[in-house]
Amino acid sequence: MEKGLGIQQKILMNIELKQGQDLANQLKKQLYSPKRSVETCEFLVTRLLSSYEKALSILNKGGATTKAVVGCSLGSPGEKKILPPPLILKSGAFKLEDDPCTSPRSEKSDEPRKNVLKKRKTMTQWSEQVQVPLGTGVEGPLGDESSWRKYGQKNIFGATFPRAYYRCTYRNSQGCLATKQVQRSDESLSLILVNYKGRHACKKGSESSARSASCGNEEKRHKTQKQNGEKTNNFRMCHKTEELGKGTEVERSPSFTFPSTIVEFVYKENHFYSGDTRQNSFIDSRYLPSSINQETSECSYLSLSPYHNMNNFEFDQSLPSSESGLTEILSAPNSVTNSPIGDFNISLDPVDFNPNNFPLDILEFFS
DNA sequence: GTAATTTGACCAGA
DNA sequence: TCTGGTCAAATTAC
């Protein structure tokens, strides 16, 4: 069933199906409750149907959606591709890695642009995909420590939301041609899809640290948030792959922020711990979606919609151990939790998605 | 003043 | 011809 579905689709499917299950359970409770109300039952049924419709939609679109929306390398571990790092030219063109001295095309070069675009189109892509929840500062670097500069935005045919194009801030100064595309998912409005292309060649971008790196934009953004009286919250789950293959390089640790206090989960040695090291709350790896493992190179974020329970995910009992000893980080907003982190049982009141409920920055971003 | 973002236009590929 | 990706001038923010 899941053949052809990318990790993103799996996650979305898990979310929707589990939510459907949850809603069904709630409905069941309602039915046997002396205080049941027709309105509540109707609401639950509506939500239930909606969830399954979404799940079916995702299923029907299958891998094609993955490819179309988030790129080719987002697939399940079994279908991952080993892709070479992109050749990053200052000009924006990609070139062979064994030709590092190729002179970059100047912005106003006479070199036919079509040649550049041709190379870019035909080159093997290396990419990462990230999913992030709504309520985050998507317009920024999305929390990864790299500095991103937006260079374009397009309305994508068939997609509700526009796609924003970012490239490394140090593109000109250091010839870093890492880019990323950010787009809100049509399938689940709580998701924002981020597709990374190209490896950072800049110093800033390559100096990744899972713990806390920050660069200009990030700092600036946090500063702004602080000025606005906001607190910062992170939810991030990063899983690496061999495809990047470069071990530590995976630790790009993209993240994102949204208003709230920080609750961070750190993945170490098969277990997730609350990022609050004082408590060091343990989170069993079973509570991770099966699609999140270390055999894929994508650095993916689980997303939580305002009405998604963390336990909505279908968890796998056999999350591979971290041989690299790398720390992967999963953080979640405690603003949407009202139950202990340790058992990962975050219950949320079901709330229909309402764009008006989302933080201003998100709405502005997609406006 | 500098850097980042927005947005319409251009181009290549399908 | 349509669509996605990028450019670059204009605009905005710092």
Coordinates of C-alpha atoms (C1' of nucleotides) in Angstrom, one line a residue:
Chain A
M1 CA 0.0 0.0 0.0
E2 CA 2.7 2.3 0.9
K3 CA 4.8 1.4 -2.0
G4 CA 5.5 4.6 -3.9
L5 CA 4.6 6.7 -1.0
G6 CA 7.3 9.0 0.3
I7 CA 8.1 9.6 3.9
Q8 CA 6.0 12.7 3.8
Q9 CA 3.0 10.8 2.5
K10 CA 3.5 8.2 5.1
I11 CA 3.6 10.7 7.8
L12 CA 0.6 12.5 6.5
M13 CA -1.2 9.2 6.2
N14 CA -0.3 8.3 9.7
I15 CA -1.5 11.6 10.9
E16 CA -4.8 11.4 9.2
L17 CA -5.5 7.8 9.9
K18 CA -4.6 8.0 13.5
Q19 CA -6.6 11.1 13.9
G20 CA -9.5 9.3 12.3
Q21 CA -8.9 6.5 14.8
D22 CA -8.9 9.0 17.7
L23 CA -12.0 10.7 16.5
A24 CA -13.7 7.3 16.2
N25 CA -12.8 6.6 19.7
Q26 CA -14.0 9.9 20.9
L27 CA -17.2 9.3 19.0
K28 CA -17.6 6.0 20.6
K29 CA -17.2 7.6 24.0
Q30 CA -19.7 10.2 23.2
L31 CA -22.2 7.6 22.1
Y32 CA -22.0 5.8 25.4
S33 CA -21.8 8.9 27.4
P34 CA -24.9 10.1 29.3
K35 CA -23.9 13.6 28.4
R36 CA -23.6 13.0 24.8
S37 CA -24.7 15.7 22.5
V38 CA -25.7 15.5 18.9
E39 CA -23.6 18.5 18.0
T40 CA -20.5 16.9 19.3
C41 CA -21.2 13.7 17.6
E42 CA -21.8 15.4 14.3
F43 CA -18.7 17.4 14.7
L44 CA -16.7 14.2 15.4
V45 CA -18.2 12.4 12.4
T46 CA -17.4 15.3 10.2
R47 CA -13.9 15.4 11.3
L48 CA -13.6 11.7 11.0
L49 CA -14.8 11.7 7.4
S50 CA -12.5 14.6 6.7
S51 CA -9.5 12.7 8.0
Y52 CA -10.2 9.6 5.9
E53 CA -10.8 11.7 2.9
K54 CA -7.5 13.3 3.3
A55 CA -5.8 9.9 3.9
L56 CA -7.5 8.6 0.7
S57 CA -6.4 11.6 -1.2
I58 CA -2.8 11.1 -0.1
L59 CA -3.0 7.5 -1.0
N60 CA -4.4 8.1 -4.4
K61 CA -1.8 10.6 -5.2
G62 CA 0.9 8.3 -4.0
G63 CA 4.5 8.7 -5.0
A64 CA 3.6 11.1 -7.8
T65 CA 2.7 13.6 -5.3
T66 CA 5.9 13.1 -3.5
K67 CA 7.8 13.7 -6.6
A68 CA 5.8 16.6 -7.7
V69 CA 5.7 18.4 -4.4
V70 CA 8.7 17.7 -2.5
G71 CA 11.2 16.1 -4.9
C72 CA 12.4 12.7 -5.7
S73 CA 14.5 11.8 -2.8
L74 CA 11.8 12.0 -0.2
G75 CA 10.8 8.5 -0.8
S76 CA 10.7 5.8 1.8
P77 CA 14.1 4.3 2.8
G78 CA 13.7 1.6 0.3
E79 CA 13.5 3.9 -2.6
K80 CA 16.0 6.4 -1.6
K81 CA 18.5 7.5 -4.1
I82 CA 22.1 8.0 -3.7
L83 CA 22.7 11.3 -5.2
P84 CA 26.0 13.1 -5.5
P85 CA 26.3 16.5 -4.0
P86 CA 25.5 19.3 -6.4
L87 CA 28.1 21.3 -8.0
I88 CA 27.7 24.7 -6.7
L89 CA 28.8 27.7 -8.7
K90 CA 28.6 31.2 -7.6
S91 CA 26.6 31.9 -10.7
G92 CA 23.9 29.6 -9.8
A93 CA 24.8 26.9 -12.2
F94 CA 25.7 23.5 -11.2
K95 CA 28.8 21.8 -12.4
L96 CA 31.0 18.8 -12.0
E97 CA 32.6 18.3 -8.8
D98 CA 35.9 17.6 -10.3
D99 CA 35.9 21.0 -11.8
P100 CA 36.0 23.2 -8.8
C101 CA 37.8 26.0 -10.6
T102 CA 35.1 26.8 -13.1
S103 CA 34.6 30.4 -13.1
P104 CA 31.2 31.5 -12.0
R105 CA 28.9 33.2 -14.3
S106 CA 28.7 36.8 -13.4
E107 CA 25.2 38.2 -12.9
K108 CA 25.5 40.0 -16.2
S109 CA 27.6 37.6 -18.0
D110 CA 27.2 37.2 -21.7
E111 CA 27.1 33.4 -21.3
P112 CA 23.9 32.2 -22.6
R113 CA 21.6 31.7 -19.7
K114 CA 20.1 28.6 -21.3
N115 CA 23.3 26.7 -20.8
V116 CA 23.2 27.4 -17.2
L117 CA 19.6 26.4 -16.8
K118 CA 20.2 23.3 -18.9
K119 CA 22.9 22.2 -16.6
R120 CA 20.7 22.9 -13.6
K121 CA 17.8 21.0 -15.0
T122 CA 19.7 17.9 -16.0
M123 CA 21.9 17.6 -13.1
T124 CA 21.3 14.9 -10.5
Q125 CA 19.7 16.6 -7.6
W126 CA 20.7 16.1 -4.1
S127 CA 18.0 17.2 -1.8
E128 CA 16.5 17.1 1.6
Q129 CA 13.0 17.5 2.6
V130 CA 11.7 18.9 5.8
Q131 CA 8.3 19.0 7.2
V132 CA 7.4 21.6 9.7
P133 CA 4.3 22.5 11.5
L134 CA 2.4 25.6 11.0
G135 CA 2.9 28.3 13.4
T136 CA 6.5 28.6 12.5
G137 CA 8.5 31.3 11.1
V138 CA 8.6 29.9 7.7
E139 CA 9.6 33.0 6.1
G140 CA 13.0 32.8 7.7
P141 CA 15.6 30.2 7.5
L142 CA 13.2 27.7 9.0
G143 CA 15.3 27.2 11.9
D144 CA 18.2 25.6 10.3
E145 CA 21.4 27.3 11.1
S146 CA 22.0 28.3 7.6
S147 CA 21.2 31.7 6.3
W148 CA 18.7 31.8 3.6
R149 CA 17.7 34.5 1.3
K150 CA 14.5 34.5 -0.5
Y151 CA 14.8 35.0 -4.2
G152 CA 11.5 34.2 -5.6
Q153 CA 8.0 32.9 -5.0
K154 CA 5.7 31.2 -7.5
N155 CA 2.2 30.0 -7.5
I156 CA 2.4 26.4 -8.3
F157 CA -0.2 24.9 -10.6
G158 CA -2.6 22.7 -8.7
A159 CA -1.2 23.9 -5.4
T160 CA -3.2 26.0 -3.1
F161 CA -0.2 27.8 -1.7
P162 CA 2.7 29.4 -3.4
R163 CA 6.2 28.0 -3.3
A164 CA 9.0 30.2 -2.0
Y165 CA 12.5 29.9 -3.2
Y166 CA 15.4 30.5 -0.9
R167 CA 19.1 30.3 -1.5
C168 CA 22.1 30.6 0.7
T169 CA 22.9 34.1 1.9
Y170 CA 26.5 33.4 1.1
R171 CA 25.8 32.5 -2.4
N172 CA 27.8 35.4 -3.8
S173 CA 30.4 35.7 -1.1
Q174 CA 31.2 32.1 -0.8
G175 CA 29.7 30.5 -3.9
C176 CA 27.3 28.5 -1.9
L177 CA 24.5 27.4 -4.1
A178 CA 22.4 25.6 -1.6
T179 CA 18.8 26.3 -2.1
K180 CA 15.5 25.3 -0.6
Q181 CA 11.9 25.5 -1.5
V182 CA 9.2 26.1 1.0
Q183 CA 5.6 25.4 0.5
R184 CA 2.7 24.7 2.6
S185 CA 1.2 21.3 2.0
D186 CA -2.1 21.1 0.4
E187 CA -2.8 17.8 1.9
S188 CA -2.4 18.9 5.5
L189 CA -2.6 22.5 6.2
S190 CA -0.6 22.0 9.3
L191 CA 2.4 21.0 7.2
I192 CA 5.0 23.1 5.5
L193 CA 7.2 21.3 3.1
V194 CA 10.8 22.3 2.7
N195 CA 12.9 20.9 0.0
Y196 CA 16.6 21.4 0.2
K197 CA 18.7 21.3 -2.9
G198 CA 22.4 21.3 -2.8
R199 CA 24.8 21.1 -0.1
H200 CA 26.1 24.1 1.6
A201 CA 29.5 25.1 0.4
C202 CA 29.6 28.1 2.6
K203 CA 31.3 28.1 5.9
K204 CA 28.2 29.1 7.8
G205 CA 26.1 26.5 6.2
S206 CA 28.5 23.7 6.6
E207 CA 29.3 24.4 10.2
S208 CA 26.3 22.5 11.3
S209 CA 25.6 21.7 14.8
A210 CA 22.5 19.9 16.1
R211 CA 22.6 21.8 19.2
S212 CA 22.5 25.4 18.5
A213 CA 24.1 27.1 15.7
S214 CA 22.9 30.4 14.7
C215 CA 23.7 32.7 12.0
G216 CA 22.7 36.2 11.1
N217 CA 19.2 35.7 10.0
E218 CA 18.4 33.3 12.8
E219 CA 19.7 35.6 15.4
K220 CA 18.0 38.5 13.9
R221 CA 14.7 36.7 13.7
H222 CA 15.0 35.6 17.3
K223 CA 15.8 39.1 18.2
T224 CA 12.8 40.3 16.5
Q225 CA 10.7 37.7 18.1
K226 CA 12.0 38.7 21.5
Q227 CA 11.3 42.3 20.7
N228 CA 7.8 41.3 19.9
G229 CA 7.5 39.7 23.2
E230 CA 7.4 36.2 21.7
K231 CA 8.8 33.2 23.1
T232 CA 10.5 30.7 20.9
N233 CA 9.5 27.1 20.5
N234 CA 10.9 24.5 18.4
F235 CA 9.6 21.3 17.1
R236 CA 12.1 19.5 15.0
M237 CA 12.8 16.0 14.1
C238 CA 15.8 15.3 12.1
H239 CA 16.7 12.0 10.6
K240 CA 19.7 11.5 8.5
T241 CA 20.6 9.2 5.8
E242 CA 23.5 7.5 4.2
E243 CA 22.7 9.2 1.1
L244 CA 24.1 12.3 2.4
G245 CA 26.1 9.7 3.6
K246 CA 28.5 11.9 5.2
G247 CA 27.7 11.1 8.7
T248 CA 28.0 14.2 10.7
E249 CA 27.1 16.4 7.8
V250 CA 23.5 15.5 8.4
E251 CA 23.4 17.5 11.4
R252 CA 22.0 20.4 9.6
S253 CA 19.4 20.3 12.1
P254 CA 16.9 22.4 10.5
S255 CA 14.4 23.8 12.8
F256 CA 11.8 26.4 13.0
T257 CA 10.3 28.5 15.6
F258 CA 7.0 29.5 16.7
P259 CA 5.7 31.4 19.6
S260 CA 5.9 29.4 22.8
T261 CA 8.4 28.2 25.2
I262 CA 10.9 25.6 24.2
V263 CA 10.4 22.0 24.7
E264 CA 13.0 20.0 22.9
F265 CA 13.4 16.3 22.5
V266 CA 16.8 14.9 21.8
Y267 CA 17.3 11.6 20.2
K268 CA 20.1 9.7 21.6
E269 CA 20.8 6.0 21.7
N270 CA 17.4 4.8 20.7
H271 CA 15.5 7.1 22.9
F272 CA 14.1 10.5 22.8
Y273 CA 14.6 12.7 25.7
S274 CA 12.9 15.9 26.6
G275 CA 15.1 18.7 25.6
D276 CA 14.7 19.9 29.1
T277 CA 17.8 18.3 30.3
R278 CA 17.0 19.0 33.8
Q279 CA 14.2 16.5 33.6
N280 CA 15.8 14.4 30.9
S281 CA 12.5 13.0 30.2
F282 CA 12.7 9.8 28.3
I283 CA 10.7 9.2 25.2
D284 CA 10.6 5.8 23.9
S285 CA 11.6 5.5 20.3
R286 CA 8.5 3.4 19.7
Y287 CA 6.7 6.6 19.7
L288 CA 8.3 7.7 16.6
P289 CA 6.8 7.2 13.2
S290 CA 8.1 4.2 11.4
S291 CA 9.0 6.5 8.6
I292 CA 11.5 8.3 10.7
N293 CA 14.6 6.4 10.8
Q294 CA 18.2 6.9 10.1
E295 CA 18.4 5.1 6.9
T296 CA 17.3 8.0 4.9
S297 CA 19.2 11.1 4.4
E298 CA 16.4 13.5 4.6
C299 CA 16.1 15.6 7.6
S300 CA 12.5 15.6 8.2
Y301 CA 10.3 17.3 10.7
L302 CA 7.2 15.9 12.1
S303 CA 4.5 18.3 12.2
L304 CA 1.8 18.7 14.6
S305 CA -1.3 20.5 13.6
P306 CA -3.1 22.3 16.3
Y307 CA -5.4 19.4 16.5
H308 CA -3.1 16.6 16.0
N309 CA -2.2 14.4 18.9
M310 CA 1.4 13.2 19.0
N311 CA 0.1 9.8 19.6
N312 CA -1.7 10.0 16.3
F313 CA 1.4 8.7 14.6
E314 CA 1.8 5.1 13.9
F315 CA 4.8 4.2 15.8
D316 CA 7.4 1.7 15.0
Q317 CA 8.8 -0.6 17.5
S318 CA 12.1 -0.9 15.8
L319 CA 13.7 2.4 15.4
P320 CA 17.3 1.7 14.4
S321 CA 19.8 2.7 16.9
S322 CA 22.1 5.6 16.4
E323 CA 25.4 4.2 15.5
S324 CA 26.9 7.4 14.8
G325 CA 26.1 8.7 18.1
L326 CA 24.7 11.8 16.5
T327 CA 22.1 13.6 18.3
E328 CA 19.0 14.2 16.6
I329 CA 16.6 16.6 17.8
L330 CA 12.9 16.5 18.2
S331 CA 11.3 19.4 19.8
A332 CA 7.7 20.2 20.2
P333 CA 5.7 23.1 21.3
N334 CA 4.5 22.7 24.8
S335 CA 2.0 25.3 24.0
V336 CA -0.1 22.7 22.4
T337 CA 0.5 20.1 25.0
N338 CA -1.4 19.5 28.1
S339 CA -0.1 16.1 29.1
P340 CA 3.2 14.8 30.1
I341 CA 6.0 14.8 27.6
G342 CA 7.5 11.8 28.9
D343 CA 4.9 9.4 27.6
F344 CA 4.5 11.6 24.6
N345 CA 0.9 11.6 25.1
I346 CA 0.0 15.1 24.0
S347 CA -3.7 15.6 23.9
L348 CA -5.2 18.4 22.0
D349 CA -8.7 19.5 21.6
P350 CA -9.8 19.0 18.1
V351 CA -10.1 22.3 16.4
D352 CA -11.0 22.8 12.8
F353 CA -8.3 24.4 10.9
N354 CA -8.9 28.1 10.6
P355 CA -6.4 30.3 8.8
N356 CA -7.2 33.0 11.3
N357 CA -5.8 30.8 14.0
F358 CA -2.4 30.8 12.6
P359 CA 0.3 33.1 13.6
L360 CA 0.6 36.2 11.6
D361 CA 3.9 35.4 10.1
I362 CA 2.6 32.3 8.5
L363 CA -0.4 33.9 7.0
E364 CA 1.7 36.7 5.7
F365 CA 4.1 34.3 4.2
F366 CA 1.6 32.6 2.3
S367 CA -0.4 35.6 1.4
Chain B
dG1 C1' 23.3 53.1 3.4
dT2 C1' 23.0 48.3 3.2
dA3 C1' 20.7 44.1 3.1
dA4 C1' 16.6 41.5 2.4
dT5 C1' 12.2 40.9 0.2
dT6 C1' 8.8 41.3 -3.4
dT7 C1' 7.2 40.6 -7.8
dG8 C1' 6.9 40.7 -12.8
dA9 C1' 9.5 38.9 -16.5
dC10 C1' 12.4 35.7 -18.8
dC11 C1' 13.8 31.1 -20.1
dA12 C1' 14.1 26.0 -20.5
dG13 C1' 11.9 21.8 -20.4
dA14 C1' 7.9 18.9 -20.8
Chain C
dT1 C1' 1.8 26.3 -24.6
dC2 C1' 2.2 25.7 -19.9
dT3 C1' 4.8 25.3 -15.7
dG4 C1' 8.6 25.7 -12.7
dG5 C1' 12.9 27.9 -11.6
dT6 C1' 15.5 32.0 -11.6
dC7 C1' 16.7 36.8 -12.4
dA8 C1' 16.8 41.5 -11.3
dA9 C1' 14.7 46.0 -10.6
dA10 C1' 11.9 48.1 -7.3
dT11 C1' 10.6 48.3 -2.7
dT12 C1' 10.9 47.6 2.1
dA13 C1' 13.3 46.8 6.5
dC14 C1' 17.0 47.4 9.5

